[in-house]
Amino acid sequence: MRWWLRAAFLSLLAGTGAEGSGPSGAVVGRVGDSAVLGCDLLGARQSRPPLYVIEWVRVGFVLPIFIKFGLYSPRVDPEYLGRVRIEEGASLRIDLLRAEDQGWYECRVLFLDRPSADADFQNGTWIHLTVNAPPTFLETPPAFVEVRDREALSLTCTAVGNPQPVVIWKRSDLAVQSGDAVQVRNGTLSIAVVERASAGTYTCHASSKEGTITHTTRVLVQGPPVIVVPPQNVTVNISQDAFLACQAEAYPGNLTYTWFQGSSNVFHLSHLQARVRILVDGSLLLQRATPDDAGKYTCVASNGLWKPPSASAFVTVLYPAQVTTMLPETHLPKGMRGVIRCPTRANPPLLSVSWTRDGRPLELGKLPGWSARPDGSIVIATGNDDALGVYTCTPYNSYGTAGASRPTRVLLKDPPAFTVRPKEEYFQEVGRELVVPCAAHGDPPPTITWGKVRSTLGVLGHHRVGSPRVLVLAGSPGVPQEGSFARVTFVFLGNEDKILPLCVQIGPGGVDQGPARVWGLWGRCRGAGDRDRGLGWGWGQGIGMGISA
């Protein structure tokens, strides 16, 4: 049997009931450092070296962790191999301390040359080795964590050490405290509903008297952009550049900006596409502004997530008054009221319009029956040969004028005339179709339009224009209900108006009380065609009828 097996066997026999028999001590070390467990059982040095075996036992290990006999190589437990040696008699030096080295140790010496078996073994002091360790992370979240807006988030940070470290979370150097939105417990930070404001850098701190370690995680919240610098209303003079800011923040940051004037993309508008630029930060640069550029502009920022936000502002362009489109010819109805128009636009608003006829200034005050509208148009009470000529107009505002209009030649034309007139009145039963013819001629050919002048919700709920010359009224099905009797008047729109009172005969005539309290009523209505009067039927109080004129 090898010597150390015999020594170990004797150690087990001698150690039975011996633990804790001597006084105890304590040694404190630090992970990575060295510690010496003292043992003075060998006493003073003798002239002849005694025969003995040195053993170090540890609670929890079946065999001694270290056995040394004479000049033989020591037997060392694999956990301590290369890290332990004897120094200063029987003391044990442990190098490169580990956290798992912490525990109870005892020195034992087996004297082989003692005459008494009872004195073979001497037990030393029980020593407790404490191995302090700085904090070490066992679990940490990733350096970058992506989470969608409105979802939950959990960050877990676990650390060990001796003494046990305390784990806290910080954000912007401030400790994160538990509250309604955030919970911190046992090193885990939980956010029930992530918001855009939840994004940022979170740091886990594990601290003890042996030191502090940290781990940083950056939380990235995925969501639609947020416009942080919206555009502001801007006013520029004509030909100046206009600048509209629009800056957004988002994650992911693959932002794209789209600008609209009204509801149209600025790059789809022919008058804008060559003069607009969208800058890298999303701002819009509009170069050499024109009057057509004025209006509402909307910035839309998108990163492909959910509905993109938008922000709007108005561009105002100041410019001298100008004529838009003057027709080469202006037609006035012969013998009737007519208007010579000067189509203008101006910002600031129009102040005045001057006219010339045949190259000479036109003085309206010297022409009876002639007047000017606020928009600068000339109103002529009766069109005749005095109105003939070539006219130009020049508009003005506080910025001045862009110049005179193109000339327009005023010509006299016969007014439209009816060739087929509607009758003065029509009678038709409810539920039947009514056809009203109408025709007119003129140069240029007139446009015939039907319109209802006054009405309440009535029995004639459907109508159509079969052709420009015919109005067709389709009767409503069923019997008119109480309170739904109608008055209806139609107008032919043109230079010559035709007011057509329309009367509806309901039922065969008289008053009959039917089922479900339905009343059949009839009456007669006449109209003289006076454009200042509207004659029709209206529903009165009780069972009577009121007549409105």
Coordinates of C-alpha atoms in Angstrom, one line a residue:
M1 CA 0.0 0.0 0.0
R2 CA 1.3 3.4 -0.9
W3 CA 2.3 5.6 2.0
W4 CA -0.3 8.2 1.6
L5 CA -3.1 5.7 1.5
R6 CA -1.9 4.3 4.9
A7 CA -1.6 7.9 6.2
A8 CA -5.1 8.7 5.0
F9 CA -6.5 5.6 6.7
L10 CA -4.9 6.5 10.0
S11 CA -6.1 10.1 9.6
L12 CA -9.7 8.9 9.2
L13 CA -9.4 6.8 12.4
A14 CA -7.7 9.5 14.3
G15 CA -10.1 12.2 13.1
T16 CA -13.2 10.4 14.2
G17 CA -14.8 12.6 16.9
A18 CA -11.9 15.0 16.8
E19 CA -13.4 17.8 14.7
G20 CA -14.0 21.0 16.6
S21 CA -11.9 19.8 19.6
G22 CA -9.4 22.6 19.3
P23 CA -9.8 26.4 19.1
S24 CA -10.8 28.0 15.8
G25 CA -9.3 30.9 13.8
A26 CA -10.1 32.9 10.7
V27 CA -8.2 33.9 7.6
V28 CA -9.5 36.3 5.0
G29 CA -8.3 36.3 1.5
R30 CA -9.4 37.7 -1.9
V31 CA -9.9 35.9 -5.1
G32 CA -6.7 35.7 -7.1
D33 CA -4.5 36.5 -4.1
S34 CA -2.7 34.1 -1.6
A35 CA -3.6 33.0 1.9
V36 CA -1.6 31.2 4.6
L37 CA -3.3 28.8 7.0
G38 CA -1.0 28.7 10.1
C39 CA -0.1 25.4 11.9
D40 CA 2.5 25.2 14.8
L41 CA 2.2 21.5 15.7
L42 CA 5.8 20.7 14.7
G43 CA 7.3 22.7 17.6
A44 CA 11.0 23.7 17.8
R45 CA 13.5 22.3 15.3
Q46 CA 15.3 19.2 16.5
S47 CA 18.9 17.8 15.8
R48 CA 17.4 14.9 14.0
P49 CA 14.4 15.4 11.8
P50 CA 11.5 13.4 13.2
L51 CA 9.4 11.1 11.1
Y52 CA 5.9 12.6 10.6
V53 CA 3.1 13.1 8.0
I54 CA 1.5 16.5 7.6
E55 CA -2.2 16.5 6.5
W56 CA -4.6 19.3 5.8
V57 CA -8.2 18.3 5.9
R58 CA -11.3 20.4 4.8
V59 CA -14.9 20.0 5.9
G60 CA -16.8 18.4 3.0
F61 CA -13.9 16.5 1.5
V62 CA -13.6 12.7 2.3
L63 CA -9.8 12.7 1.9
P64 CA -7.3 15.3 3.1
I65 CA -6.7 17.9 0.5
F66 CA -2.9 17.8 1.2
I67 CA -0.7 15.0 2.5
K68 CA 3.1 15.4 2.9
F69 CA 5.6 12.7 4.1
G70 CA 9.3 13.3 4.2
L71 CA 11.0 13.9 0.9
Y72 CA 8.2 12.3 -1.1
S73 CA 6.1 14.5 -3.4
P74 CA 2.9 15.5 -1.6
R75 CA -0.5 14.2 -2.5
V76 CA -2.8 17.1 -3.5
D77 CA -6.5 17.1 -4.2
P78 CA -7.2 17.9 -7.9
E79 CA -9.1 21.1 -6.8
Y80 CA -5.9 22.5 -5.3
L81 CA -3.3 21.0 -7.7
G82 CA -0.5 23.5 -8.4
R83 CA -1.9 26.0 -5.8
V84 CA -0.8 24.7 -2.4
R85 CA 2.5 24.1 -0.6
I86 CA 3.9 23.9 3.0
E87 CA 5.7 26.8 4.5
E88 CA 6.9 27.8 8.0
G89 CA 6.6 24.3 9.5
A90 CA 3.2 22.8 8.8
S91 CA 1.4 26.0 7.6
L92 CA -0.5 25.7 4.3
R93 CA -0.1 28.4 1.6
I94 CA -2.9 28.6 -1.0
D95 CA -2.2 30.6 -4.1
L96 CA -4.6 31.9 -6.7
L97 CA -7.6 31.8 -4.3
R98 CA -10.9 30.9 -5.7
A99 CA -14.4 31.7 -4.3
E100 CA -15.0 28.0 -3.9
D101 CA -11.9 27.7 -1.6
Q102 CA -13.9 29.3 1.2
G103 CA -14.6 26.8 4.1
W104 CA -13.2 25.2 7.3
Y105 CA -9.6 23.7 7.3
E106 CA -7.6 21.8 10.0
C107 CA -3.9 20.9 10.2
R108 CA -3.0 17.3 11.4
V109 CA 0.5 15.8 12.1
L110 CA 1.1 12.1 12.3
F111 CA 4.3 11.3 14.2
L112 CA 5.6 7.9 13.1
D113 CA 8.4 7.6 15.8
R114 CA 6.2 8.1 18.9
P115 CA 6.1 5.2 21.4
S116 CA 2.5 5.7 22.3
A117 CA -0.3 5.2 19.6
D118 CA -2.4 7.8 21.4
A119 CA 0.2 10.4 20.7
D120 CA 0.6 9.5 17.0
F121 CA -1.7 12.3 15.9
Q122 CA -1.8 16.0 16.9
N123 CA -4.7 18.1 15.7
G124 CA -4.3 21.8 15.1
T125 CA -6.7 24.7 15.1
W126 CA -9.7 24.7 12.9
I127 CA -9.4 27.7 10.6
H128 CA -12.1 29.3 8.5
L129 CA -10.9 30.7 5.3
T130 CA -13.1 33.5 3.9
V131 CA -12.5 34.3 0.2
N132 CA -13.8 37.7 -0.7
A133 CA -14.7 38.1 -4.4
P134 CA -15.6 41.2 -6.3
P135 CA -19.0 41.2 -8.1
T136 CA -19.3 39.1 -11.2
F137 CA -22.2 39.1 -13.6
L138 CA -23.9 35.8 -14.2
E139 CA -26.7 37.2 -16.5
T140 CA -27.0 40.4 -18.4
P141 CA -29.3 41.7 -21.2
P142 CA -27.9 42.3 -24.6
A143 CA -26.0 45.6 -25.3
F144 CA -28.9 46.6 -27.6
V145 CA -32.5 45.7 -27.1
E146 CA -35.2 46.5 -29.7
V147 CA -38.8 46.6 -28.6
R148 CA -42.0 47.8 -30.3
D149 CA -43.9 50.7 -29.1
R150 CA -46.7 49.8 -26.6
E151 CA -45.2 46.4 -25.9
A152 CA -43.7 45.1 -22.6
L153 CA -40.0 45.0 -21.8
S154 CA -37.9 43.1 -19.2
L155 CA -34.2 43.5 -18.5
T156 CA -32.6 41.0 -16.1
C157 CA -29.2 41.5 -14.4
T158 CA -27.8 38.8 -12.0
A159 CA -24.4 39.1 -10.2
V160 CA -22.5 37.0 -7.6
G161 CA -19.6 37.8 -5.3
N162 CA -18.5 37.7 -1.6
P163 CA -20.1 39.5 0.0
Q164 CA -23.2 39.2 -2.2
P165 CA -23.4 42.4 -4.3
V166 CA -26.4 44.7 -4.4
V167 CA -27.9 45.2 -7.9
I168 CA -29.6 48.4 -9.0
W169 CA -30.6 50.0 -12.3
K170 CA -29.8 53.5 -13.3
R171 CA -30.8 55.7 -16.2
S172 CA -29.0 59.0 -16.9
D173 CA -27.0 58.5 -13.6
L174 CA -30.3 58.3 -11.6
A175 CA -31.5 55.2 -9.9
V176 CA -34.7 53.8 -11.4
Q177 CA -37.4 53.5 -8.8
S178 CA -40.4 51.3 -8.9
G179 CA -43.6 53.0 -9.8
D180 CA -46.8 52.7 -11.9
A181 CA -44.9 52.3 -15.2
V182 CA -41.7 50.7 -14.1
Q183 CA -40.9 47.9 -11.6
V184 CA -37.4 46.9 -10.3
R185 CA -37.2 43.7 -8.3
N186 CA -34.3 41.2 -7.7
G187 CA -32.2 42.8 -10.4
T188 CA -35.0 42.7 -13.1
L189 CA -36.3 46.0 -14.6
S190 CA -39.8 45.6 -16.1
I191 CA -41.7 48.2 -18.2
A192 CA -45.3 47.1 -18.7
V193 CA -46.0 49.4 -21.7
V194 CA -43.1 50.8 -23.6
E195 CA -43.4 54.3 -24.9
R196 CA -41.1 56.4 -27.1
A197 CA -39.8 58.1 -24.0
S198 CA -38.7 54.7 -22.7
A199 CA -35.9 54.6 -25.2
G200 CA -32.4 55.3 -23.8
T201 CA -29.4 53.9 -22.0
Y202 CA -30.0 51.7 -18.9
T203 CA -27.1 50.7 -16.7
C204 CA -27.0 47.8 -14.2
H205 CA -24.8 48.4 -11.2
A206 CA -23.6 45.4 -9.0
S207 CA -21.8 46.7 -5.9
S208 CA -20.2 45.4 -2.7
K209 CA -17.3 46.4 -0.5
E210 CA -15.1 44.5 -2.9
G211 CA -16.0 46.7 -5.8
T212 CA -18.6 47.7 -8.4
I213 CA -19.2 46.4 -11.9
T214 CA -21.6 47.8 -14.5
H215 CA -23.4 46.7 -17.6
T216 CA -25.1 49.1 -20.1
T217 CA -28.0 48.3 -22.3
R218 CA -29.4 50.6 -24.9
V219 CA -33.2 50.3 -25.4
L220 CA -34.4 51.1 -28.9
V221 CA -38.1 51.6 -29.3
Q222 CA -39.5 50.8 -32.7
G223 CA -42.3 53.0 -33.8
P224 CA -43.5 55.6 -36.3
P225 CA -41.6 58.9 -36.5
V226 CA -42.3 61.9 -34.3
I227 CA -42.0 65.3 -35.9
V228 CA -39.8 67.3 -33.5
V229 CA -39.4 70.4 -35.6
P230 CA -42.7 71.1 -37.5
P231 CA -43.0 73.6 -40.3
Q232 CA -44.0 77.2 -39.5
N233 CA -46.1 79.6 -41.6
V234 CA -43.9 81.7 -43.8
T235 CA -44.5 84.9 -45.9
V236 CA -42.2 85.7 -48.8
N237 CA -42.2 88.2 -51.7
I238 CA -42.5 87.0 -55.2
S239 CA -39.2 85.5 -56.6
Q240 CA -37.8 84.9 -53.1
D241 CA -37.0 81.5 -51.7
A242 CA -39.3 79.9 -49.1
F243 CA -38.0 77.5 -46.5
L244 CA -40.2 75.1 -44.5
A245 CA -38.5 73.0 -41.7
C246 CA -39.5 69.4 -41.0
Q247 CA -37.4 67.2 -38.8
A248 CA -38.5 63.9 -37.3
E249 CA -37.0 61.3 -35.0
A250 CA -37.7 57.6 -35.2
Y251 CA -36.3 54.1 -34.8
P252 CA -35.7 52.5 -37.2
G253 CA -34.2 55.7 -38.6
N254 CA -34.8 55.0 -42.3
L255 CA -36.8 58.1 -42.6
T256 CA -38.4 59.3 -45.8
Y257 CA -40.0 62.7 -46.1
T258 CA -42.8 63.6 -48.6
W259 CA -44.2 67.1 -49.1
F260 CA -47.6 68.0 -50.4
Q261 CA -49.2 71.2 -51.6
G262 CA -52.8 70.8 -50.8
S263 CA -53.4 67.1 -51.5
S264 CA -50.8 66.8 -54.3
N265 CA -47.2 65.7 -54.1
V266 CA -45.0 68.7 -54.8
F267 CA -43.0 66.7 -57.4
H268 CA -46.3 65.9 -59.3
L269 CA -47.1 69.6 -59.8
S270 CA -45.7 71.0 -63.0
H271 CA -45.4 74.5 -61.6
L272 CA -43.4 73.3 -58.6
Q273 CA -41.4 70.2 -59.5
A274 CA -38.4 72.1 -61.0
R275 CA -38.1 74.5 -58.1
V276 CA -38.5 72.4 -55.0
R277 CA -35.9 70.4 -53.1
I278 CA -36.3 68.2 -50.0
L279 CA -33.2 68.5 -47.9
V280 CA -31.5 65.7 -45.9
D281 CA -33.1 66.7 -42.7
G282 CA -36.6 66.7 -44.3
S283 CA -36.9 70.5 -44.8
L284 CA -38.4 71.9 -48.0
L285 CA -36.7 74.6 -50.0
L286 CA -39.0 76.3 -52.5
Q287 CA -37.0 78.5 -54.9
R288 CA -38.2 81.6 -56.7
A289 CA -41.7 81.7 -55.3
T290 CA -44.6 82.5 -57.6
P291 CA -48.3 83.4 -56.8
D292 CA -49.3 79.8 -57.6
D293 CA -47.0 78.5 -54.9
A294 CA -49.1 80.0 -52.1
G295 CA -51.2 77.6 -50.1
K296 CA -51.0 74.8 -47.5
Y297 CA -47.9 72.6 -47.4
T298 CA -47.9 69.3 -45.5
C299 CA -44.8 67.3 -44.4
V300 CA -45.2 63.5 -44.0
A301 CA -42.4 61.6 -42.3
S302 CA -42.4 57.8 -42.6
N303 CA -40.2 54.9 -41.6
G304 CA -42.6 52.2 -42.8
L305 CA -44.2 51.5 -39.3
W306 CA -47.9 52.2 -38.8
K307 CA -49.5 55.5 -39.8
P308 CA -46.9 58.2 -40.5
P309 CA -47.3 61.6 -38.8
S310 CA -47.8 64.9 -40.7
A311 CA -47.4 68.6 -40.0
S312 CA -48.7 71.5 -42.1
A313 CA -47.9 75.2 -42.6
F314 CA -49.0 77.9 -45.0
V315 CA -46.9 79.7 -47.5
T316 CA -48.0 83.3 -48.4
V317 CA -46.6 85.0 -51.5
L318 CA -46.8 88.7 -51.7
Y319 CA -46.8 90.2 -55.3
P320 CA -48.2 93.1 -57.3
A321 CA -51.7 92.9 -58.7
Q322 CA -51.8 91.1 -62.0
V323 CA -54.3 90.1 -64.6
T324 CA -54.7 86.4 -65.0
T325 CA -56.4 85.6 -68.3
M326 CA -58.1 88.3 -70.4
L327 CA -60.2 86.8 -73.3
P328 CA -59.6 88.2 -76.8
E329 CA -63.3 89.0 -77.1
T330 CA -66.0 90.0 -74.7
H331 CA -69.6 89.6 -75.7
L332 CA -72.3 91.9 -74.4
P333 CA -76.0 91.2 -74.9
K334 CA -77.6 93.8 -77.1
G335 CA -80.1 96.0 -75.3
M336 CA -79.4 94.3 -72.0
R337 CA -77.2 94.6 -69.0
G338 CA -73.6 93.4 -69.6
V339 CA -70.3 93.1 -67.8
I340 CA -66.7 93.6 -69.0
R341 CA -64.6 91.7 -66.6
C342 CA -61.0 92.2 -65.5
P343 CA -59.8 88.8 -64.1
T344 CA -57.2 89.7 -61.5
R345 CA -55.3 88.3 -58.5
A346 CA -53.4 90.3 -55.9
N347 CA -51.8 89.8 -52.5
P348 CA -52.1 92.2 -50.7
P349 CA -55.7 92.7 -51.8
L350 CA -56.7 94.7 -54.9
L351 CA -57.0 98.4 -54.4
S352 CA -58.1 99.7 -57.8
V353 CA -58.4 99.0 -61.5
S354 CA -57.8 101.5 -64.3
W355 CA -59.3 101.0 -67.8
T356 CA -58.5 102.1 -71.3
R357 CA -60.7 102.0 -74.4
D358 CA -59.1 102.3 -77.8
G359 CA -55.9 103.4 -76.2
R360 CA -57.4 106.2 -74.1
P361 CA -58.2 106.3 -70.4
L362 CA -61.8 105.4 -69.7
E363 CA -63.6 107.8 -67.4
L364 CA -66.7 105.9 -66.1
G365 CA -68.1 109.0 -64.4
K366 CA -68.7 110.6 -67.8
L367 CA -70.7 107.6 -69.1
P368 CA -74.3 107.3 -67.9
G369 CA -75.3 103.8 -66.9
W370 CA -71.7 102.7 -66.5
S371 CA -70.3 101.7 -63.1
A372 CA -67.4 99.7 -61.6
R373 CA -67.6 96.7 -59.3
P374 CA -65.2 96.2 -56.3
D375 CA -63.3 93.6 -58.4
G376 CA -62.7 96.2 -61.1
S377 CA -65.3 94.9 -63.6
I378 CA -67.3 97.4 -65.7
V379 CA -71.1 97.1 -65.5
I380 CA -73.0 98.5 -68.5
A381 CA -76.8 99.0 -67.9
T382 CA -77.7 98.7 -71.6
G383 CA -75.5 97.2 -74.2
N384 CA -75.3 99.4 -77.4
D385 CA -72.8 100.8 -79.9
D386 CA -71.3 103.1 -77.3
A387 CA -69.7 100.0 -75.6
L388 CA -67.8 98.8 -78.7
G389 CA -64.1 99.1 -78.7
V390 CA -60.8 97.5 -77.6
Y391 CA -60.3 97.6 -73.8
T392 CA -57.4 97.0 -71.4
C393 CA -57.3 97.0 -67.6
T394 CA -54.5 97.5 -65.1
P395 CA -55.0 96.4 -61.5
Y396 CA -53.2 97.9 -58.5
N397 CA -52.5 96.9 -54.9
S398 CA -50.1 98.2 -52.3
Y399 CA -47.2 96.4 -54.1
G400 CA -48.1 98.1 -57.4
T401 CA -49.0 96.4 -60.6
A402 CA -47.6 93.7 -62.8
G403 CA -48.8 95.6 -65.9
A404 CA -51.8 96.0 -68.2
S405 CA -53.9 93.1 -69.5
R406 CA -54.0 91.9 -73.0
P407 CA -56.6 93.8 -75.1
T408 CA -60.1 92.4 -75.3
R409 CA -62.5 93.5 -78.1
V410 CA -66.1 94.2 -77.0
L411 CA -68.8 92.9 -79.4
L412 CA -72.6 93.1 -79.2
K413 CA -74.6 89.9 -79.5
D414 CA -78.3 89.2 -79.6
P415 CA -79.3 87.7 -76.2
P416 CA -80.7 84.1 -76.1
A417 CA -84.3 83.7 -76.9
F418 CA -86.8 80.9 -76.1
T419 CA -88.0 78.9 -79.0
V420 CA -90.0 76.6 -76.8
R421 CA -91.3 77.9 -73.6
P422 CA -92.7 75.9 -70.7
K423 CA -96.4 76.5 -70.0
E424 CA -97.3 78.7 -67.1
E425 CA -98.5 75.9 -65.0
Y426 CA -98.7 72.1 -65.0
F427 CA -101.0 69.7 -63.3
Q428 CA -100.1 66.0 -62.7
E429 CA -101.1 63.4 -60.2
V430 CA -98.7 62.0 -57.7
G431 CA -96.8 59.0 -58.9
R432 CA -97.0 59.9 -62.6
E433 CA -94.3 61.3 -64.8
L434 CA -94.3 65.0 -65.8
V435 CA -92.4 66.3 -68.9
V436 CA -91.6 70.0 -69.2
P437 CA -90.1 71.0 -72.6
C438 CA -87.9 74.1 -73.1
A439 CA -85.7 75.3 -76.0
A440 CA -83.7 78.4 -76.8
H441 CA -81.3 79.8 -79.5
G442 CA -78.6 82.4 -79.6
D443 CA -75.0 83.2 -80.6
P444 CA -73.2 81.6 -79.1
P445 CA -75.7 78.8 -78.4
P446 CA -77.1 79.2 -74.9
T447 CA -76.8 76.6 -72.2
I448 CA -80.1 75.5 -70.7
T449 CA -80.1 74.6 -67.0
W450 CA -82.9 73.6 -64.8
G451 CA -82.9 74.4 -61.1
K452 CA -85.3 74.3 -58.2
V453 CA -85.7 77.7 -56.6
R454 CA -87.6 76.9 -53.4
S455 CA -88.8 73.6 -52.0
T456 CA -89.4 71.7 -48.9
L457 CA -89.2 67.9 -48.5
G458 CA -92.1 66.9 -50.8
V459 CA -93.8 64.3 -52.8
L460 CA -91.7 65.0 -55.9
G461 CA -88.5 63.7 -54.7
H462 CA -86.9 62.6 -58.0
H463 CA -86.2 64.5 -61.1
R464 CA -83.8 64.3 -64.1
V465 CA -83.0 66.2 -67.2
G466 CA -83.9 64.0 -70.1
S467 CA -82.0 66.4 -72.4
P468 CA -81.2 70.1 -72.1
R469 CA -84.6 70.8 -73.4
V470 CA -86.8 68.5 -71.3
L471 CA -87.2 68.3 -67.5
V472 CA -88.7 65.0 -66.3
L473 CA -90.2 64.6 -62.9
A474 CA -90.6 61.1 -61.6
G475 CA -93.3 60.6 -59.1
S476 CA -92.5 59.1 -55.6
P477 CA -94.3 55.9 -54.8
G478 CA -96.9 55.7 -52.1
V479 CA -99.0 58.4 -50.5
P480 CA -97.5 61.6 -49.1
Q481 CA -97.3 61.5 -45.3
E482 CA -98.5 64.2 -42.9
G483 CA -96.2 67.2 -43.0
S484 CA -94.6 66.3 -46.3
F485 CA -96.7 68.4 -48.8
A486 CA -94.4 70.2 -51.2
R487 CA -94.1 73.6 -52.8
V488 CA -91.9 73.5 -55.8
T489 CA -90.7 76.2 -58.2
F490 CA -88.3 75.8 -61.1
V491 CA -86.2 78.4 -62.9
F492 CA -84.7 78.4 -66.3
L493 CA -81.2 79.9 -65.8
G494 CA -79.8 82.3 -68.5
N495 CA -79.8 85.9 -69.5
E496 CA -83.6 85.6 -69.7
D497 CA -85.1 83.8 -66.7
K498 CA -88.3 81.8 -66.9
I499 CA -89.9 81.2 -63.6
L500 CA -92.2 78.1 -63.7
P501 CA -94.6 77.6 -60.8
L502 CA -95.4 73.9 -60.6
C503 CA -98.5 72.7 -58.9
V504 CA -99.1 69.1 -57.9
Q505 CA -102.6 67.6 -57.7
I506 CA -102.8 65.0 -55.0
G507 CA -105.6 62.4 -55.1
P508 CA -108.9 62.8 -57.1
G509 CA -109.8 66.0 -55.3
G510 CA -111.6 66.8 -52.1
V511 CA -110.7 65.5 -48.6
D512 CA -110.8 61.9 -47.7
Q513 CA -109.9 60.3 -44.5
G514 CA -108.1 57.0 -45.2
P515 CA -106.5 54.3 -43.1
A516 CA -103.6 55.1 -40.8
R517 CA -104.6 58.8 -40.7
V518 CA -103.5 59.5 -44.3
W519 CA -105.2 62.5 -45.9
G520 CA -105.6 63.0 -49.6
L521 CA -105.6 66.7 -50.5
W522 CA -105.9 68.6 -53.8
G523 CA -105.8 72.2 -54.9
R524 CA -105.1 74.5 -57.8
C525 CA -102.1 76.8 -58.1
R526 CA -101.4 79.5 -60.7
G527 CA -98.4 81.6 -61.3
A528 CA -98.0 84.7 -63.4
G529 CA -94.2 84.3 -64.0
D530 CA -93.2 87.3 -61.9
R531 CA -89.6 86.7 -61.0
D532 CA -90.0 88.6 -57.7
R533 CA -92.8 86.2 -56.4
G534 CA -92.6 82.6 -55.6
L535 CA -96.1 81.0 -55.5
G536 CA -96.5 77.5 -54.1
W537 CA -98.1 75.3 -51.6
G538 CA -96.9 74.9 -48.0
W539 CA -98.1 72.8 -45.1
G540 CA -100.0 74.8 -42.5
Q541 CA -101.2 74.2 -39.0
G542 CA -103.8 71.6 -38.2
I543 CA -105.5 70.2 -41.3
G544 CA -105.5 73.6 -43.1
M545 CA -103.1 74.7 -45.9
G546 CA -100.9 77.8 -45.8
I547 CA -100.1 79.6 -49.0
S548 CA -96.7 81.2 -49.4
A549 CA -96.0 83.9 -51.9

